[in-house]
């Protein structure tokens, strides 16, 4: 309701207008894919399962990559022995500097190949980059996959609420301000605080997004919706 006197207007906003729609989103989320080709040996988590950061999400059968690493390691040992032998011969002036230089190059080449082989072996095991839950599986245990093929979609356990508020609220809303979110799907009220304020105002709707971190709750899921209330919001604003 508004009363207009002369050129001044006093706008009193009701409590209902102060409540804003909100959507719960995961702060972290990604699609896990493999960097190697191979057969999936382990895929221990199913959709809806939770996991901790560092947990093994998938493992490929990397027998071939292990064998390649062992072959390159043996090759490196041989190159080092050859270099050692040629250095002794060079001290006795039995061979020239060129032979020693070539042996050193062979050692560096084999060492680089060993690092590549070791990296490939590590890629056989895919670990969780953060704590969260499995959203969807794109592959199955025992399935052969190609490099860069999707394995699963995951989301993090840290959640936030995305709230679209009137741009005029920028006059008082600020970071770390308290928020209360009434979640429709569960009926619970979760508290949080403003962590980010949008960088630009929508010129059509004159609104701006605000994100608020939420206290951890086992019942919350990304995609849930609710109503956000800001307890520290002024009861009224006046404009000239």
Short mmCIF file of N, CA, C and O in Angstrom, two decimals, residues 119-204:
data_model
loop_
_atom_site.label_atom_id
_atom_site.label_comp_id
_atom_site.label_asym_id
_atom_site.label_seq_id
_atom_site.Cartn_x
_atom_site.Cartn_y
_atom_site.Cartn_z
N UNK A 119 52.37 -41.86 -14.48
CA UNK A 119 51.18 -41.01 -14.51
C UNK A 119 49.98 -41.79 -15.03
O UNK A 119 48.87 -41.69 -14.50
N UNK A 120 50.19 -42.58 -16.08
CA UNK A 120 49.10 -43.38 -16.64
C UNK A 120 48.56 -44.39 -15.62
O UNK A 120 47.36 -44.62 -15.55
N UNK A 121 49.47 -44.97 -14.84
CA UNK A 121 49.03 -45.92 -13.81
C UNK A 121 48.18 -45.22 -12.75
O UNK A 121 47.15 -45.74 -12.30
N UNK A 122 48.59 -44.00 -12.36
CA UNK A 122 47.81 -43.25 -11.39
C UNK A 122 46.43 -42.90 -11.93
O UNK A 122 45.45 -42.82 -11.19
N UNK A 123 46.34 -42.66 -13.23
CA UNK A 123 45.06 -42.32 -13.85
C UNK A 123 44.09 -43.49 -13.88
O UNK A 123 42.91 -43.30 -14.16
N UNK A 124 44.58 -44.68 -13.59
CA UNK A 124 43.70 -45.85 -13.56
C UNK A 124 42.70 -45.75 -12.41
O UNK A 124 41.63 -46.35 -12.46
N UNK A 125 43.06 -45.01 -11.37
CA UNK A 125 42.18 -44.83 -10.22
C UNK A 125 41.70 -43.39 -10.21
O UNK A 125 42.51 -42.45 -10.24
N UNK A 126 40.38 -43.20 -10.18
CA UNK A 126 39.79 -41.86 -10.20
C UNK A 126 39.20 -41.58 -8.83
O UNK A 126 38.29 -42.28 -8.37
N UNK A 127 39.73 -40.56 -8.17
CA UNK A 127 39.32 -40.23 -6.81
C UNK A 127 38.44 -38.98 -6.78
O UNK A 127 38.54 -38.11 -7.66
N UNK A 128 37.60 -38.90 -5.77
CA UNK A 128 36.65 -37.79 -5.65
C UNK A 128 37.37 -36.48 -5.38
O UNK A 128 38.17 -36.40 -4.44
N UNK A 129 37.09 -35.43 -6.16
CA UNK A 129 37.73 -34.13 -5.93
C UNK A 129 37.14 -33.38 -4.75
O UNK A 129 37.72 -32.41 -4.27
N UNK A 130 35.96 -33.81 -4.29
CA UNK A 130 35.31 -33.19 -3.13
C UNK A 130 34.30 -34.18 -2.55
O UNK A 130 34.00 -35.21 -3.17
N UNK A 131 33.82 -33.90 -1.36
CA UNK A 131 32.78 -34.75 -0.75
C UNK A 131 31.43 -34.45 -1.40
O UNK A 131 31.14 -33.30 -1.71
N UNK A 132 30.62 -35.49 -1.59
CA UNK A 132 29.33 -35.25 -2.23
C UNK A 132 28.52 -36.51 -2.45
O UNK A 132 28.67 -37.49 -1.72
N UNK A 133 27.71 -36.48 -3.52
CA UNK A 133 26.84 -37.60 -3.86
C UNK A 133 26.89 -37.85 -5.37
O UNK A 133 27.19 -36.95 -6.15
N UNK A 134 26.56 -39.08 -5.72
CA UNK A 134 26.47 -39.45 -7.13
C UNK A 134 25.08 -39.09 -7.65
O UNK A 134 24.07 -39.48 -7.06
N UNK A 135 25.03 -38.35 -8.75
CA UNK A 135 23.76 -37.97 -9.36
C UNK A 135 23.34 -39.00 -10.40
O UNK A 135 22.19 -39.46 -10.41
N UNK A 136 24.27 -39.39 -11.27
CA UNK A 136 23.92 -40.27 -12.39
C UNK A 136 25.15 -41.02 -12.85
O UNK A 136 26.26 -40.48 -12.85
N UNK A 137 24.97 -42.28 -13.23
CA UNK A 137 26.04 -43.08 -13.83
C UNK A 137 25.88 -43.08 -15.34
O UNK A 137 24.79 -43.28 -15.86
N UNK A 138 26.99 -42.86 -16.04
CA UNK A 138 26.98 -42.92 -17.50
C UNK A 138 27.61 -44.21 -18.02
O UNK A 138 27.52 -44.50 -19.22
N UNK A 139 28.25 -44.98 -17.13
CA UNK A 139 28.90 -46.23 -17.54
C UNK A 139 28.64 -47.29 -16.47
O UNK A 139 28.14 -46.99 -15.39
N UNK A 140 28.98 -48.53 -16.79
CA UNK A 140 28.76 -49.64 -15.89
C UNK A 140 30.04 -50.41 -15.64
O UNK A 140 30.96 -50.40 -16.49
N UNK A 141 30.12 -51.09 -14.50
CA UNK A 141 31.28 -51.92 -14.21
C UNK A 141 31.39 -53.02 -15.25
O UNK A 141 30.41 -53.66 -15.63
N UNK A 142 32.61 -53.25 -15.73
CA UNK A 142 32.85 -54.24 -16.77
C UNK A 142 32.79 -53.68 -18.17
O UNK A 142 33.20 -54.34 -19.13
N UNK A 143 32.29 -52.47 -18.31
CA UNK A 143 32.17 -51.83 -19.62
C UNK A 143 33.53 -51.30 -20.07
O UNK A 143 34.32 -50.80 -19.27
N UNK A 144 33.82 -51.41 -21.36
CA UNK A 144 35.04 -50.83 -21.93
C UNK A 144 34.75 -49.40 -22.36
O UNK A 144 33.73 -49.15 -23.01
N UNK A 145 35.62 -48.49 -21.97
CA UNK A 145 35.40 -47.08 -22.27
C UNK A 145 36.62 -46.51 -23.00
O UNK A 145 37.73 -47.04 -22.91
N UNK A 146 36.38 -45.43 -23.69
CA UNK A 146 37.45 -44.72 -24.39
C UNK A 146 37.89 -43.52 -23.55
O UNK A 146 37.18 -43.09 -22.64
N UNK A 147 39.05 -42.98 -23.87
CA UNK A 147 39.55 -41.80 -23.18
C UNK A 147 38.56 -40.65 -23.34
O UNK A 147 37.98 -40.47 -24.41
N UNK A 148 38.36 -39.90 -22.26
CA UNK A 148 37.45 -38.76 -22.19
C UNK A 148 35.97 -39.15 -22.17
O UNK A 148 35.10 -38.29 -22.26
N UNK A 149 35.69 -40.44 -22.05
CA UNK A 149 34.28 -40.87 -21.99
C UNK A 149 33.73 -40.62 -20.58
O UNK A 149 34.40 -40.83 -19.57
N UNK A 150 32.46 -40.19 -20.50
CA UNK A 150 31.83 -39.89 -19.22
C UNK A 150 31.61 -41.16 -18.40
O UNK A 150 31.19 -42.18 -18.93
N UNK A 151 31.89 -41.05 -17.10
CA UNK A 151 31.64 -42.16 -16.19
C UNK A 151 30.46 -41.88 -15.27
O UNK A 151 29.60 -42.73 -15.09
N UNK A 152 30.42 -40.68 -14.68
CA UNK A 152 29.35 -40.35 -13.75
C UNK A 152 29.27 -38.85 -13.54
O UNK A 152 30.21 -38.11 -13.83
N UNK A 153 28.11 -38.43 -13.04
CA UNK A 153 27.91 -37.04 -12.65
C UNK A 153 27.80 -36.98 -11.14
O UNK A 153 27.10 -37.78 -10.53
N UNK A 154 28.52 -36.03 -10.53
CA UNK A 154 28.50 -35.90 -9.07
C UNK A 154 28.25 -34.45 -8.67
O UNK A 154 28.51 -33.52 -9.45
N UNK A 155 27.72 -34.27 -7.47
CA UNK A 155 27.55 -32.93 -6.89
C UNK A 155 28.15 -32.92 -5.50
O UNK A 155 28.20 -33.95 -4.82
N UNK A 156 28.59 -31.74 -5.06
CA UNK A 156 29.18 -31.61 -3.74
C UNK A 156 28.13 -31.56 -2.65
O UNK A 156 26.95 -31.28 -2.89
N UNK A 157 28.57 -31.79 -1.42
CA UNK A 157 27.66 -31.76 -0.28
C UNK A 157 27.43 -30.35 0.27
O UNK A 157 26.50 -30.12 1.03
N UNK A 158 28.29 -29.40 -0.13
CA UNK A 158 28.11 -28.01 0.30
C UNK A 158 27.08 -27.34 -0.60
O UNK A 158 27.24 -27.32 -1.83
N UNK A 159 26.01 -26.81 0.01
CA UNK A 159 24.91 -26.25 -0.76
C UNK A 159 24.76 -24.75 -0.49
O UNK A 159 25.21 -24.24 0.53
N UNK A 160 24.11 -24.08 -1.42
CA UNK A 160 23.80 -22.67 -1.27
C UNK A 160 22.43 -22.39 -1.89
O UNK A 160 21.95 -23.18 -2.72
N UNK A 161 21.82 -21.30 -1.48
CA UNK A 161 20.52 -20.90 -2.02
C UNK A 161 20.73 -19.72 -2.96
O UNK A 161 21.43 -18.76 -2.62
N UNK A 162 20.11 -19.80 -4.12
CA UNK A 162 20.15 -18.69 -5.08
C UNK A 162 18.81 -17.97 -5.00
O UNK A 162 17.77 -18.55 -5.26
N UNK A 163 18.87 -16.70 -4.62
CA UNK A 163 17.66 -15.91 -4.40
C UNK A 163 17.68 -14.71 -5.34
O UNK A 163 18.69 -14.00 -5.44
N UNK A 164 16.56 -14.48 -6.02
CA UNK A 164 16.42 -13.31 -6.88
C UNK A 164 15.68 -12.24 -6.09
O UNK A 164 14.52 -12.45 -5.69
N UNK A 165 16.32 -11.12 -5.85
CA UNK A 165 15.72 -10.07 -5.03
C UNK A 165 15.61 -8.77 -5.83
O UNK A 165 16.30 -8.59 -6.84
N UNK A 166 14.73 -7.86 -5.42
CA UNK A 166 14.63 -6.56 -6.10
C UNK A 166 15.95 -5.80 -6.04
O UNK A 166 16.64 -5.81 -5.02
N UNK A 167 16.29 -5.14 -7.12
CA UNK A 167 17.55 -4.42 -7.18
C UNK A 167 17.63 -3.31 -6.14
O UNK A 167 18.72 -2.95 -5.68
N UNK A 168 16.47 -2.77 -5.73
CA UNK A 168 16.48 -1.70 -4.74
C UNK A 168 16.99 -2.19 -3.38
O UNK A 168 17.36 -1.38 -2.52
N UNK A 169 17.02 -3.52 -3.19
CA UNK A 169 17.53 -4.06 -1.93
C UNK A 169 19.03 -3.86 -1.78
O UNK A 169 19.60 -4.07 -0.71
N UNK A 170 19.68 -3.47 -2.87
CA UNK A 170 21.12 -3.23 -2.79
C UNK A 170 21.46 -2.11 -1.82
O UNK A 170 22.61 -1.97 -1.40
N UNK A 171 20.46 -1.32 -1.45
CA UNK A 171 20.69 -0.22 -0.50
C UNK A 171 20.96 -0.72 0.91
O UNK A 171 21.51 0.01 1.74
N UNK A 172 20.59 -2.00 1.20
CA UNK A 172 20.80 -2.51 2.56
C UNK A 172 21.37 -3.92 2.63
O UNK A 172 22.00 -4.30 3.61
N UNK A 173 21.18 -4.71 1.59
CA UNK A 173 21.65 -6.10 1.66
C UNK A 173 23.17 -6.13 1.51
O UNK A 173 23.74 -5.36 0.74
N UNK A 174 23.83 -6.99 2.25
CA UNK A 174 25.28 -7.06 2.22
C UNK A 174 25.76 -8.46 2.57
O UNK A 174 24.99 -9.30 3.05
N UNK A 175 27.04 -8.70 2.31
CA UNK A 175 27.64 -10.00 2.58
C UNK A 175 27.59 -10.32 4.07
O UNK A 175 27.69 -9.42 4.91
N UNK A 176 27.42 -11.61 4.38
CA UNK A 176 27.34 -12.14 5.75
C UNK A 176 26.02 -11.83 6.45
O UNK A 176 25.87 -12.10 7.65
N UNK A 177 25.06 -11.26 5.71
CA UNK A 177 23.75 -10.99 6.30
C UNK A 177 22.99 -12.31 6.48
O UNK A 177 23.09 -13.23 5.68
N UNK A 178 22.23 -12.42 7.54
CA UNK A 178 21.51 -13.65 7.84
C UNK A 178 20.35 -13.91 6.89
O UNK A 178 19.70 -12.98 6.41
N UNK A 179 20.11 -15.19 6.63
CA UNK A 179 19.01 -15.63 5.76
C UNK A 179 18.33 -16.83 6.41
O UNK A 179 19.00 -17.69 6.99
N UNK A 180 17.02 -16.90 6.30
CA UNK A 180 16.26 -18.07 6.74
C UNK A 180 15.51 -18.62 5.55
O UNK A 180 14.75 -17.90 4.90
N UNK A 181 15.75 -19.89 5.24
CA UNK A 181 15.14 -20.52 4.07
C UNK A 181 14.13 -21.57 4.51
O UNK A 181 14.47 -22.55 5.16
N UNK A 182 12.85 -21.34 4.14
CA UNK A 182 11.80 -22.33 4.40
C UNK A 182 11.72 -23.26 3.18
O UNK A 182 11.29 -22.85 2.10
N UNK A 183 12.15 -24.50 3.35
CA UNK A 183 12.24 -25.45 2.24
C UNK A 183 10.89 -26.11 2.00
O UNK A 183 10.31 -26.70 2.93
N UNK A 184 10.39 -26.02 0.78
CA UNK A 184 9.06 -26.55 0.47
C UNK A 184 9.02 -28.07 0.55
O UNK A 184 8.06 -28.65 1.07
N UNK A 185 10.03 -28.74 0.03
CA UNK A 185 9.99 -30.19 -0.08
C UNK A 185 10.05 -30.88 1.28
O UNK A 185 9.50 -31.99 1.45
N UNK A 186 10.72 -30.29 2.26
CA UNK A 186 10.89 -30.95 3.56
C UNK A 186 10.12 -30.26 4.69
O UNK A 186 9.91 -30.85 5.74
N UNK A 187 9.74 -29.01 4.47
CA UNK A 187 9.03 -28.27 5.50
C UNK A 187 9.93 -27.70 6.58
O UNK A 187 9.45 -27.04 7.50
N UNK A 188 11.24 -27.92 6.48
CA UNK A 188 12.15 -27.41 7.49
C UNK A 188 12.63 -26.00 7.14
O UNK A 188 12.56 -25.57 5.98
N UNK A 189 13.10 -25.30 8.15
CA UNK A 189 13.69 -23.98 7.95
C UNK A 189 15.18 -24.07 8.24
O UNK A 189 15.59 -24.53 9.30
N UNK A 190 15.96 -23.66 7.26
CA UNK A 190 17.42 -23.73 7.35
C UNK A 190 17.99 -22.33 7.37
O UNK A 190 17.57 -21.47 6.59
N UNK A 191 18.92 -22.08 8.26
CA UNK A 191 19.55 -20.77 8.34
C UNK A 191 20.83 -20.73 7.52
O UNK A 191 21.44 -21.76 7.23
N UNK A 192 21.22 -19.54 7.14
CA UNK A 192 22.44 -19.35 6.37
C UNK A 192 22.84 -17.90 6.38
O UNK A 192 22.31 -17.09 7.15
N UNK A 193 23.78 -17.55 5.49
CA UNK A 193 24.19 -16.15 5.40
C UNK A 193 24.60 -15.84 3.97
O UNK A 193 25.03 -16.73 3.21
N UNK A 194 24.47 -14.59 3.60
CA UNK A 194 24.79 -14.14 2.24
C UNK A 194 26.30 -14.26 2.01
O UNK A 194 27.10 -13.80 2.82
N UNK A 195 26.66 -14.92 0.92
CA UNK A 195 28.07 -15.07 0.57
C UNK A 195 28.46 -14.28 -0.67
O UNK A 195 29.60 -13.86 -0.80
N UNK A 196 27.51 -14.11 -1.60
CA UNK A 196 27.80 -13.38 -2.84
C UNK A 196 26.58 -12.59 -3.27
O UNK A 196 25.45 -13.01 -3.04
N UNK A 197 26.84 -11.47 -3.92
CA UNK A 197 25.77 -10.64 -4.50
C UNK A 197 26.10 -10.47 -5.98
O UNK A 197 27.26 -10.23 -6.34
N UNK A 198 25.09 -10.62 -6.82
CA UNK A 198 25.29 -10.56 -8.26
C UNK A 198 26.04 -9.31 -8.72
O UNK A 198 26.00 -8.26 -8.07
N UNK A 199 26.72 -9.44 -9.86
CA UNK A 199 27.54 -8.34 -10.38
C UNK A 199 26.75 -7.37 -11.23
O UNK A 199 27.21 -6.25 -11.48
N UNK A 200 25.56 -7.77 -11.72
CA UNK A 200 24.80 -6.90 -12.61
C UNK A 200 23.30 -7.04 -12.33
O UNK A 200 22.82 -8.11 -11.95
N UNK A 201 22.59 -5.95 -12.53
CA UNK A 201 21.13 -5.92 -12.36
C UNK A 201 20.46 -6.25 -13.69
O UNK A 201 20.88 -5.77 -14.75
N UNK A 202 19.41 -7.09 -13.64
CA UNK A 202 18.64 -7.38 -14.84
C UNK A 202 17.87 -6.12 -15.23
O UNK A 202 17.03 -5.64 -14.45
N UNK A 203 18.13 -5.56 -16.42
CA UNK A 203 17.49 -4.29 -16.80
C UNK A 203 15.99 -4.40 -17.05
O UNK A 203 15.30 -3.39 -17.07
N UNK A 204 15.49 -5.60 -17.26
CA UNK A 204 14.06 -5.79 -17.54
C UNK A 204 13.28 -5.96 -16.25
O UNK A 204 12.29 -5.27 -15.99
#
